Short mmCIF file of C-alpha atoms and ligand atoms in Angstrom, two decimals:
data_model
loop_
_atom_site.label_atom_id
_atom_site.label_comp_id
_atom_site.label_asym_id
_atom_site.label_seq_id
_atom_site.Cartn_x
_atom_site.Cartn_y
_atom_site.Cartn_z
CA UNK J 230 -34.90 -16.33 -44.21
CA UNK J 231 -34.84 -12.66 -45.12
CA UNK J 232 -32.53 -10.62 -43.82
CA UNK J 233 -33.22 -6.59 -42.67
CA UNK J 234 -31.14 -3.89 -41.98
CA UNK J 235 -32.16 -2.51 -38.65
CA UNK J 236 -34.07 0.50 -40.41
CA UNK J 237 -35.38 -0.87 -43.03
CA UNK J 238 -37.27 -3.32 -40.83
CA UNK J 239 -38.32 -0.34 -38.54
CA UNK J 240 -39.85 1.82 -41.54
CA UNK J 241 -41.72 -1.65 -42.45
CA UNK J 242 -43.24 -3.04 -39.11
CA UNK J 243 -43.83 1.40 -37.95
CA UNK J 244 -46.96 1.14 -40.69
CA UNK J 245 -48.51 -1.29 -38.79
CA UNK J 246 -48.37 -0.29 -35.40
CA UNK J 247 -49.48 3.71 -37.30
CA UNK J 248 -52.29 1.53 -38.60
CA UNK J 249 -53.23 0.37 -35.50
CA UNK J 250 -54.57 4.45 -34.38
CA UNK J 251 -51.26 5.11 -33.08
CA UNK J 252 -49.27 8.25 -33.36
CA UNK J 253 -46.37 8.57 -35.54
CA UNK J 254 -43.99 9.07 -32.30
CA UNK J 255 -45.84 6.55 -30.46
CA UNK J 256 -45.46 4.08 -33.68
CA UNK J 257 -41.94 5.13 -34.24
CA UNK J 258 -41.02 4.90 -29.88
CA UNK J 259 -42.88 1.18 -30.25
CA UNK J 260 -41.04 -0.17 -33.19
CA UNK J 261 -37.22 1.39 -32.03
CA UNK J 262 -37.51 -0.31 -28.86
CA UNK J 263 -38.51 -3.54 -30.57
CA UNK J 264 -35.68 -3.22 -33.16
CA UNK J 265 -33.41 -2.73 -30.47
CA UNK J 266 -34.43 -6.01 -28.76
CA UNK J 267 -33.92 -7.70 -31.84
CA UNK J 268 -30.34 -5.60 -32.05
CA UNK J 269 -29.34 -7.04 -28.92
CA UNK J 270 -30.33 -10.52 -29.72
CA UNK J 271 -33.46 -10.77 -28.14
CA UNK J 272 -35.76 -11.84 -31.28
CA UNK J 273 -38.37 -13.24 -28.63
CA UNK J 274 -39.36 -9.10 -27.99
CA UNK J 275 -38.48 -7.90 -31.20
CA UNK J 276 -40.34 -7.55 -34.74
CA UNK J 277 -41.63 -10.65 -33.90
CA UNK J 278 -44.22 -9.45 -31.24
CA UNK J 279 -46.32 -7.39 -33.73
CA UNK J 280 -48.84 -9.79 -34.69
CA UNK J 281 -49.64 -10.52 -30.60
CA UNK J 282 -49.85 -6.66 -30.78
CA UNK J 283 -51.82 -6.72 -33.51
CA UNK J 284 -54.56 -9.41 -32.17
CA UNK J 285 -54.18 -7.46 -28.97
CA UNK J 286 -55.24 -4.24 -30.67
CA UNK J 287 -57.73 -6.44 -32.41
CA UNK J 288 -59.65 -7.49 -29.18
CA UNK J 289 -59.66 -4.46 -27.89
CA UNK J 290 -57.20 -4.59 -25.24
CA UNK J 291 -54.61 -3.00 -26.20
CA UNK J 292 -55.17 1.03 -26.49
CA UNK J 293 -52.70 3.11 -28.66
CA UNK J 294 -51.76 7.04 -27.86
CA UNK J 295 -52.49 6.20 -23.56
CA UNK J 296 -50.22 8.12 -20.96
CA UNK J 297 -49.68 7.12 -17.46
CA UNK J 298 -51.84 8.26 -14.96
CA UNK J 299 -50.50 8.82 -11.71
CA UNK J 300 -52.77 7.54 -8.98
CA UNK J 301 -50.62 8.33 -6.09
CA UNK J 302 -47.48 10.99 -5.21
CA UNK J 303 -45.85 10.52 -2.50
CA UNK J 304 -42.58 12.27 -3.77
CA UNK J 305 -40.38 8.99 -3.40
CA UNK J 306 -43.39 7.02 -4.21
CA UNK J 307 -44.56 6.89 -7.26
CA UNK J 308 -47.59 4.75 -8.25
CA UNK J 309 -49.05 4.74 -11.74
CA UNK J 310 -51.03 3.24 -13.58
CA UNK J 311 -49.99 2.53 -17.57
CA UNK J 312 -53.98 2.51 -19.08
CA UNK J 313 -53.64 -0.30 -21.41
CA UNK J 314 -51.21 1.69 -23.65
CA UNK J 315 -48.01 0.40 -25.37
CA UNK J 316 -45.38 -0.82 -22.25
CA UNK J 317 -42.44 0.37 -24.77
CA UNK J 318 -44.36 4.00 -24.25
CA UNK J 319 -45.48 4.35 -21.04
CA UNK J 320 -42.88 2.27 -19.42
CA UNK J 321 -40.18 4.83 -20.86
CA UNK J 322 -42.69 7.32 -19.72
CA UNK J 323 -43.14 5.87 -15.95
CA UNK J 324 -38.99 5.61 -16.14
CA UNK J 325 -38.59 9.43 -17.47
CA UNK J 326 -40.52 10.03 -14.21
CA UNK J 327 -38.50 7.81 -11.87
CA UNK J 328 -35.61 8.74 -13.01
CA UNK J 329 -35.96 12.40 -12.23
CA UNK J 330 -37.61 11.99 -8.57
CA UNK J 331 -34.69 9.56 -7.96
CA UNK J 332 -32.13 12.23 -9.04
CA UNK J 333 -33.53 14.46 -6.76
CA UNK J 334 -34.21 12.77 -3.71
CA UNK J 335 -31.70 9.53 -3.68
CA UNK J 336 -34.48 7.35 -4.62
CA UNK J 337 -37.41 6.29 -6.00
CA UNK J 338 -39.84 3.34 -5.80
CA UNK J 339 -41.84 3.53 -9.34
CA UNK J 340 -45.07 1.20 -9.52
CA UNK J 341 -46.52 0.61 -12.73
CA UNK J 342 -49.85 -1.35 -13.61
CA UNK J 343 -51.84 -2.26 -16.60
CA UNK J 344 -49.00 -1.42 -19.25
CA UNK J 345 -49.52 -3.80 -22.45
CA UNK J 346 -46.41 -5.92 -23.07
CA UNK J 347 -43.14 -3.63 -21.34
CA UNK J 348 -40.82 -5.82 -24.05
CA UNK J 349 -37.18 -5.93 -23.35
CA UNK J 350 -36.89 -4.95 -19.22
CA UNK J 351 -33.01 -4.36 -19.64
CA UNK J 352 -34.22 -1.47 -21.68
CA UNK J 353 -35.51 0.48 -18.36
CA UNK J 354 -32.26 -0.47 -16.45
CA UNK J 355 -30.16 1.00 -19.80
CA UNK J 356 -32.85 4.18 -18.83
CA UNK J 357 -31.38 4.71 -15.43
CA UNK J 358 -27.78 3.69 -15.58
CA UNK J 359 -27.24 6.14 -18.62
CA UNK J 360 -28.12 9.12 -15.71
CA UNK J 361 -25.64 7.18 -12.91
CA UNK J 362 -28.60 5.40 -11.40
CA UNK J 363 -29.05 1.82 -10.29
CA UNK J 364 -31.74 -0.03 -10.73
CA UNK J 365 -34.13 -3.23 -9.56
CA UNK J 366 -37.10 -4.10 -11.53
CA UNK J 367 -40.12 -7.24 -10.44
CA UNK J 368 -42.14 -7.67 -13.47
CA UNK J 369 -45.08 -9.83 -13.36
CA UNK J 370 -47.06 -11.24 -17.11
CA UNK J 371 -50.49 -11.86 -17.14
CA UNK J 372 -50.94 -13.52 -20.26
CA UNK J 373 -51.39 -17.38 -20.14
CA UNK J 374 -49.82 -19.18 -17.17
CA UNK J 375 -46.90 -20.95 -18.90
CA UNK J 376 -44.56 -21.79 -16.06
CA UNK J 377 -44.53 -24.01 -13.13
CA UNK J 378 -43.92 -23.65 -9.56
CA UNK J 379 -40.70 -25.54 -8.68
CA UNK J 380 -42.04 -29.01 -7.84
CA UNK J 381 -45.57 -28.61 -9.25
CA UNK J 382 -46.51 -30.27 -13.12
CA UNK J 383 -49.26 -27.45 -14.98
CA UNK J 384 -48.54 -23.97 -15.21
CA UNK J 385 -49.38 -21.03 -12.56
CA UNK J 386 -47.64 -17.71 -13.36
CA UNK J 387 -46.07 -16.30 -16.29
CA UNK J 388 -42.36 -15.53 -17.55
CA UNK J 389 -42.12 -12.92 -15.08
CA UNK J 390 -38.66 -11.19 -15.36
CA UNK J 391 -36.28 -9.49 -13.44
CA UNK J 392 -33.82 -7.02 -14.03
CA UNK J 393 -31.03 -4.98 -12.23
CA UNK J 394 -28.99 -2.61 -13.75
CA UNK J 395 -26.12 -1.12 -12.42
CA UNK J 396 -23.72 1.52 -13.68
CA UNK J 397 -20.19 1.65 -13.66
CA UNK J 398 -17.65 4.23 -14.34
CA UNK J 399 -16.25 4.93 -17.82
CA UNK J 400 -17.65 1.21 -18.79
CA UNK J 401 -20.37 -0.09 -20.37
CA UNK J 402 -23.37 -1.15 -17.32
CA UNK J 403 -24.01 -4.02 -15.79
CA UNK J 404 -27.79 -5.04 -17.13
CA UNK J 405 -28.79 -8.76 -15.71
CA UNK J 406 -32.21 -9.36 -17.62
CA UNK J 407 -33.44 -12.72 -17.56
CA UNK J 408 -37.25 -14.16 -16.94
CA UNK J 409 -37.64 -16.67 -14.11
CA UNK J 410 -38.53 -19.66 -16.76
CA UNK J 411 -35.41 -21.47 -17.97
CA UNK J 412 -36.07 -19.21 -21.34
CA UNK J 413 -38.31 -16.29 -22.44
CA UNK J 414 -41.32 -17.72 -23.80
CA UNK J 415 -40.80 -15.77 -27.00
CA UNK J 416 -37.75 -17.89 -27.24
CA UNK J 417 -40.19 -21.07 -27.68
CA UNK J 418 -42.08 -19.31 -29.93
CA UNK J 419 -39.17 -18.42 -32.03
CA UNK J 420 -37.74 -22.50 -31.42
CA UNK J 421 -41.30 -23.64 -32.86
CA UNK J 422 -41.62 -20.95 -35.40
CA UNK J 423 -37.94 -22.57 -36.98
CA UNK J 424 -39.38 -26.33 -36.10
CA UNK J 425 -35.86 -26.45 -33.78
CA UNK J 426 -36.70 -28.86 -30.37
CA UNK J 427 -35.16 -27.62 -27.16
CA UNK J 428 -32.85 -29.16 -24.95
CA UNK J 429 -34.44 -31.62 -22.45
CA UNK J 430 -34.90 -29.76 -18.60
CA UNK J 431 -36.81 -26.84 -19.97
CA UNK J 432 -40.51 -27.87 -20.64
CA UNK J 433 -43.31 -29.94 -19.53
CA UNK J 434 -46.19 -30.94 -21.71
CA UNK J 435 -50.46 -30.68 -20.92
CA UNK J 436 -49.93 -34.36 -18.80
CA UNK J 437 -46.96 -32.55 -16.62
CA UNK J 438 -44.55 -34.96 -18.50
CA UNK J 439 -40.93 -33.78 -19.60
CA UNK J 440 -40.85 -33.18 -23.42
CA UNK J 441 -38.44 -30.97 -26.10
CA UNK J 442 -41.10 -29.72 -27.89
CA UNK J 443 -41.55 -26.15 -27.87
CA UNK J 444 -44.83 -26.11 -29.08
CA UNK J 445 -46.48 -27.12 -26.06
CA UNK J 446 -46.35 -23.68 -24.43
CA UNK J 447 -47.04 -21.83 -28.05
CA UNK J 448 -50.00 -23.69 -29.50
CA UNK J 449 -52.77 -25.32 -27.33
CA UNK J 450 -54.17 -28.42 -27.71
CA UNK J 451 -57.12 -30.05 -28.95
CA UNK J 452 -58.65 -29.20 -25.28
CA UNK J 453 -57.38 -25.32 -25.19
CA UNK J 454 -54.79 -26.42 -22.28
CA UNK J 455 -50.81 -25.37 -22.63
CA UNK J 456 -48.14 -27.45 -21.45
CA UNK J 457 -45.40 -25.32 -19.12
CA UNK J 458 -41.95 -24.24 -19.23
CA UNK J 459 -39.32 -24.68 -15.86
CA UNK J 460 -38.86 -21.95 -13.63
CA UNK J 461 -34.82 -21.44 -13.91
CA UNK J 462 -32.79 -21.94 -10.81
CA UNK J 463 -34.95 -25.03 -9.27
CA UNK J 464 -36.76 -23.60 -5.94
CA UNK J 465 -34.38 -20.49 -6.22
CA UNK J 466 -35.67 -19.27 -9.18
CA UNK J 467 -39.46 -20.22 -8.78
CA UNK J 468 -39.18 -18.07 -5.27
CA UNK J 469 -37.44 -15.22 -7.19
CA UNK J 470 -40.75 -15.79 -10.14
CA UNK J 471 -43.31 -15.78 -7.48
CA UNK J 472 -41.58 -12.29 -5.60
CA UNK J 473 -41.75 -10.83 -9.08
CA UNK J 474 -46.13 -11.88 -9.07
CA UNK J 475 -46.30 -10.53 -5.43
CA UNK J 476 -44.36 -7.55 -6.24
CA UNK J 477 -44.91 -6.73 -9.53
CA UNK J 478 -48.63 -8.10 -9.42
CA UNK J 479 -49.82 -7.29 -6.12
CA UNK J 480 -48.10 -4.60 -5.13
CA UNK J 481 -48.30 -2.94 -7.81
CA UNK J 482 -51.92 -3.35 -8.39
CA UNK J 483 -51.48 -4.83 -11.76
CA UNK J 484 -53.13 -8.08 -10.17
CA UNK J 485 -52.05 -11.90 -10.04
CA UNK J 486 -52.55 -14.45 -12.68
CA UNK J 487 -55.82 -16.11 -12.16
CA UNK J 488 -58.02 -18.26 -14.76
CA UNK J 489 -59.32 -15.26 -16.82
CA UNK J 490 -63.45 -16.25 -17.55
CA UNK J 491 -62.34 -15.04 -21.51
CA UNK J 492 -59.09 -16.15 -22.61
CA UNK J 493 -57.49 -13.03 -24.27
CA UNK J 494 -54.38 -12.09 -26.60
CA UNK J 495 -53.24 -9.13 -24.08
CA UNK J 496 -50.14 -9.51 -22.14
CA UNK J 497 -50.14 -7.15 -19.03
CA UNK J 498 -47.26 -6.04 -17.08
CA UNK J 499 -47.07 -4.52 -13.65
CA UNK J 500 -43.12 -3.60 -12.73
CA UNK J 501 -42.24 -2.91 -9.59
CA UNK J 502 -38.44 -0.65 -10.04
CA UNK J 503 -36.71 0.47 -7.03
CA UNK J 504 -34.08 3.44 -8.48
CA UNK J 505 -30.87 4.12 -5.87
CA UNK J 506 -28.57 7.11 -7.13
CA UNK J 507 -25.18 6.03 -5.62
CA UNK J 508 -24.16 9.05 -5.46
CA UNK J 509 -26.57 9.94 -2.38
CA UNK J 510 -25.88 6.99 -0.01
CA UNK J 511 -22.23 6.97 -0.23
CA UNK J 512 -19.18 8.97 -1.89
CA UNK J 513 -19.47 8.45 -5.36
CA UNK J 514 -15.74 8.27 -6.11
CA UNK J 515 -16.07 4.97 -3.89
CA UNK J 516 -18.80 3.26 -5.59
CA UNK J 517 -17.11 3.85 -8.82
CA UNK J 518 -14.20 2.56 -7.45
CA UNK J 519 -15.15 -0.74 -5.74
CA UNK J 520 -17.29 -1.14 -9.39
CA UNK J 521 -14.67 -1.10 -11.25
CA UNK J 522 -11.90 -2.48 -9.10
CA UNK J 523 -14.38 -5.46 -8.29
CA UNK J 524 -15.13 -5.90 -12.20
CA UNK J 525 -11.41 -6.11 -13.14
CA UNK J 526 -10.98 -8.96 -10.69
CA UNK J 527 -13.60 -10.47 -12.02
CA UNK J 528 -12.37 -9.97 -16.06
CA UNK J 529 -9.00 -11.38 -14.78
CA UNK J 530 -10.60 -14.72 -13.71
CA UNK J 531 -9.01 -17.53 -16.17
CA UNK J 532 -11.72 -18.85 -18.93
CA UNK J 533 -12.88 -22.42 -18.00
CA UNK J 534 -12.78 -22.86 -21.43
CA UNK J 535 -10.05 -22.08 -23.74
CA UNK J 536 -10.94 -19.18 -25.96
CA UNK J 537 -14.35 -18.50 -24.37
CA UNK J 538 -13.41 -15.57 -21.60
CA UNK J 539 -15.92 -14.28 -19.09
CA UNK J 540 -18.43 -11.30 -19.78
CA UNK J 541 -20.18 -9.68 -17.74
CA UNK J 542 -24.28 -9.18 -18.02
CA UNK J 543 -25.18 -6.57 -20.66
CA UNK J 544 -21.85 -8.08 -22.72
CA UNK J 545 -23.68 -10.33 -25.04
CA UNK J 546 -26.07 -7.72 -25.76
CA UNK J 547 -23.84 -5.17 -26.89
CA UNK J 548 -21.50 -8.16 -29.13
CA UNK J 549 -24.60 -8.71 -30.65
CA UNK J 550 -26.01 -5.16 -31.27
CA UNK J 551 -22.46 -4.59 -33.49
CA UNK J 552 -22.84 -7.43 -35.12
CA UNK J 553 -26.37 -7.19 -36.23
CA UNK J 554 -25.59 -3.41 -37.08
CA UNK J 555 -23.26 -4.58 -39.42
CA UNK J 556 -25.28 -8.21 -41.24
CA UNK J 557 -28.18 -7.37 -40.51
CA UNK J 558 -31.39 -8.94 -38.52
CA UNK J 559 -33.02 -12.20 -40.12
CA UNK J 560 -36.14 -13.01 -39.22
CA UNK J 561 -37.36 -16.63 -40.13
CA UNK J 562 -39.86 -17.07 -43.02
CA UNK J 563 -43.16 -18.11 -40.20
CA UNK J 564 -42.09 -15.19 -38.37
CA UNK J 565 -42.04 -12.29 -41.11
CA UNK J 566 -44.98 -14.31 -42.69
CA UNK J 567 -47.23 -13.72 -39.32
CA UNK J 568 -45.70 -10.27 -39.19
CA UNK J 569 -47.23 -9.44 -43.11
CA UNK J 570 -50.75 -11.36 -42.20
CA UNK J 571 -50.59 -8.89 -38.76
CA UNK J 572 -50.30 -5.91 -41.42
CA UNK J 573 -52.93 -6.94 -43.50
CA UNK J 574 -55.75 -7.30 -40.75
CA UNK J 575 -54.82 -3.76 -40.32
CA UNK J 576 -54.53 -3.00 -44.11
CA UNK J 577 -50.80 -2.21 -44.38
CA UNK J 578 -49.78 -4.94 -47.42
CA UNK J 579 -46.15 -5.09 -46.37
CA UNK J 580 -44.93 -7.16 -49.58
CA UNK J 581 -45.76 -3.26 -51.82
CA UNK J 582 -43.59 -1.43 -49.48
P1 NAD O 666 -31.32 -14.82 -21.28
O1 NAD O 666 -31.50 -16.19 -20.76
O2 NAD O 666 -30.77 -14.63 -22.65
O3 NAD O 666 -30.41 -14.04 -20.21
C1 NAD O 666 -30.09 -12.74 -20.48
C2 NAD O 666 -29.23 -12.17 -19.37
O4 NAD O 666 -28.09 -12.99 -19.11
C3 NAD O 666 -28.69 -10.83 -19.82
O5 NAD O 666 -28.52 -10.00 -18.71
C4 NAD O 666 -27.34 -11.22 -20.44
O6 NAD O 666 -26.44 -10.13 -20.51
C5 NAD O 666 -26.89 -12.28 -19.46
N1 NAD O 666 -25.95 -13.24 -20.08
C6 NAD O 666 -26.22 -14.07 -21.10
N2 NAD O 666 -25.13 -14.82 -21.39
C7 NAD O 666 -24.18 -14.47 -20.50
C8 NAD O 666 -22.82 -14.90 -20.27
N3 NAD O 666 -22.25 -15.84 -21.01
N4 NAD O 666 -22.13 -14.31 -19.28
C9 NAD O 666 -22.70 -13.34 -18.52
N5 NAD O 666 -23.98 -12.89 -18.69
C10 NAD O 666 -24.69 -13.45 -19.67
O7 NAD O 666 -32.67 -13.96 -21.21
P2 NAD O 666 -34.17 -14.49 -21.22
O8 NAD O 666 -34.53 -15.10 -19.93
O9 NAD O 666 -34.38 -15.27 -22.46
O10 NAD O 666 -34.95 -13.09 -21.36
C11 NAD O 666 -34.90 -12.38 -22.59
C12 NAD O 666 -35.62 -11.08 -22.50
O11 NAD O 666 -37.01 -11.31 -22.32
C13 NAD O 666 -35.23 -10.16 -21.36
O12 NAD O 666 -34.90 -8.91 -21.94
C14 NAD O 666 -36.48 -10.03 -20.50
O13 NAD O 666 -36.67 -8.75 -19.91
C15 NAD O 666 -37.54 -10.27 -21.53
N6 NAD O 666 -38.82 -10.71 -20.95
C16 NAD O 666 -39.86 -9.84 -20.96
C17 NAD O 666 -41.10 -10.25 -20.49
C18 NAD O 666 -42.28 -9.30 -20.50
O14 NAD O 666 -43.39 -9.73 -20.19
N7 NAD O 666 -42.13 -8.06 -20.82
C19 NAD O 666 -41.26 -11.54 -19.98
C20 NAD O 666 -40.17 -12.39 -19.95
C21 NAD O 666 -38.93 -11.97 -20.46
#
């Protein structure tokens, strides 16, 4: 498996997204936020995305250089519409936005529609808790439907993730980022791309039947149908997946999955984020107390096993991103060898640079 340092992988995968009509920011914004995912240990929205980019771009779907467009300001309202372009761009964009109406006026609700693939959420909550601000994020994925309804056997909705972020004095934030399946579906792809089988409890192939075989939900079968991952958290999490469609779908105006009459390589996300600034509903010397004093308690609790000590959400992340800073980011052989065939239906021969 080769084996990257964090920029040299960036100045490789950059020519291909440059090749794809963007702009050198826009290439350079696309490919740091996907290094970063694979930083923090999320390899499902890292380097590895670029050939579903690619075919994306391919199709026609996905549009380089777009901005948002706003389609409605209502000050503490903010709906807008992402135009097909890059979700690392115009979701930062949409979030530069929020940010500053919810700096101003305690709040802001932030809709976003019809942004191409938004990657790593936790990287919108990092947005707002590095200016004091807390965040909640519904994301809904219309790509293939790949998870279940708790209790049902065939796929209806996507990964659809959720996010809050929360910051807290002099320490690092709190960033919960999790999709509502058991695991990203990246994650699969990433499991089948290695040939690794997953434990049992977290898929169901095309006959609704429990199996550990990741490829179910990455390569179709003979008859074009997927099988499905679990929604996490049995009827918990499948309410919390189906909120994220209603909110982040419908609400958003990004739409809810339906059969599509052409199946497509796109993956569209709407995000719903509601940004709070603590410091306008209460006394901010409290919040960062009660934070902090709250997170001690919880630091103190005794490991349940030996050697293994509690983190907090965000933790693993930033272990990993030092690690990986230092060796390095592998990427396994299928994975860089999609992301070279990606380059060359663009022209970029990656193997010369
Ligand atoms: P995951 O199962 O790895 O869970 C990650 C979350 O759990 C993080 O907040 C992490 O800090 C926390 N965590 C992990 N181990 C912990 C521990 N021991 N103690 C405390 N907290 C811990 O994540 P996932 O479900 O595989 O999702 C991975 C990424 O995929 C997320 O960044 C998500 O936003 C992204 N995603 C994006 C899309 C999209 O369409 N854009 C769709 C699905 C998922």
């Amino acid at each position: 498996m080769p084996i990257f340092q964090a920029e040299d992988l960036k100045t490789k995968i950059v020519q291909i997204i440059t090749a794809t009509g963007s702009s050198e920011v826009e290439a350079l914004r696309v490919c740091t936020n996907l290094i970063h995912a694979n930083l923090k240990g999320h390899d499902s929205h890292g380097a590895g995305m670029i050939p579903r980019y690619v075919e994306s771009f391919v199709e026609g779907s996905l549009q380089p250089n777009q901005s948002v467009r706003v389609k409605s300001d209502l000050g503490s309202l903010l709906v807008l519409d992402g135009q097909q372009g890059f979700g690392q761009v115009v979701g930062e964009e949409a979030m530069v936005m929020g940010i500053a109406r919810a700096k101003k006026l305690g709040s802001c609700i932030l809709s976003l529609s019809r942004a191409h693939h938004l990657g790593r959420i936790g990287h919108f909550a990092e947005m707002a808790a590095a200016d004091g601000l807390v965040s909640i994020h519904l994301v809904n994925v219309l790509s293939a439907p790949v998870v279940a309804v708790w209790g049902g056997g065939i796929g209806r909705h996507g990964t659809n993730p959720f996010c809050i972020g929360v910051p807290i004095a002099n320490r690092a934030p709190f960033i919960l980022d999790f999709a509502t399946s058991r695991s990203a579906q990246g994650k699969m792809r990433v499991a089948h791309n290695v040939g690794k089988s997953v434990s049992p409890g977290y898929l169901i192939d095309q006959q609704g039947l429990p199996t550990t075989d990741p490829g179910v939900v990455v390569r179709p079968d003979a008859a074009g149908n997927l099988g499905a991952l679990m929604p996490f958290g049995e009827h918990k999490g499948s309410g919390l997946a189906i909120a994220c469609e209603l909110l982040g779908g419908a609400l958003t105006g990004n739409g809810t999955w339906k059969p599509p009459k052409v199946k497509k390589r796109a993956i569209w996300n709407g995000m719903l984020s509601i940004l709070i600034n603590p410091a306008s509903m209460s006394s901010k010397e409290q919040f960062d107390l009660e934070t902090n004093s709250f997170i001690d308690w919880v630091y103190q609790s005794p490991a349940s096993e030996a050697g293994v000590p509690v983190m907090l959400a965000g933790e693993p992340e930033q272990k990993m991103m030092a690690q990986r800073i230092k060796d390095g980011i592998e990427i396994d052989d299928k994975t860089w060898q999609d992301i070279c065939e990606a380059g060359k239906k663009v022209g970029v021969n990656l193997n010369s640079v």
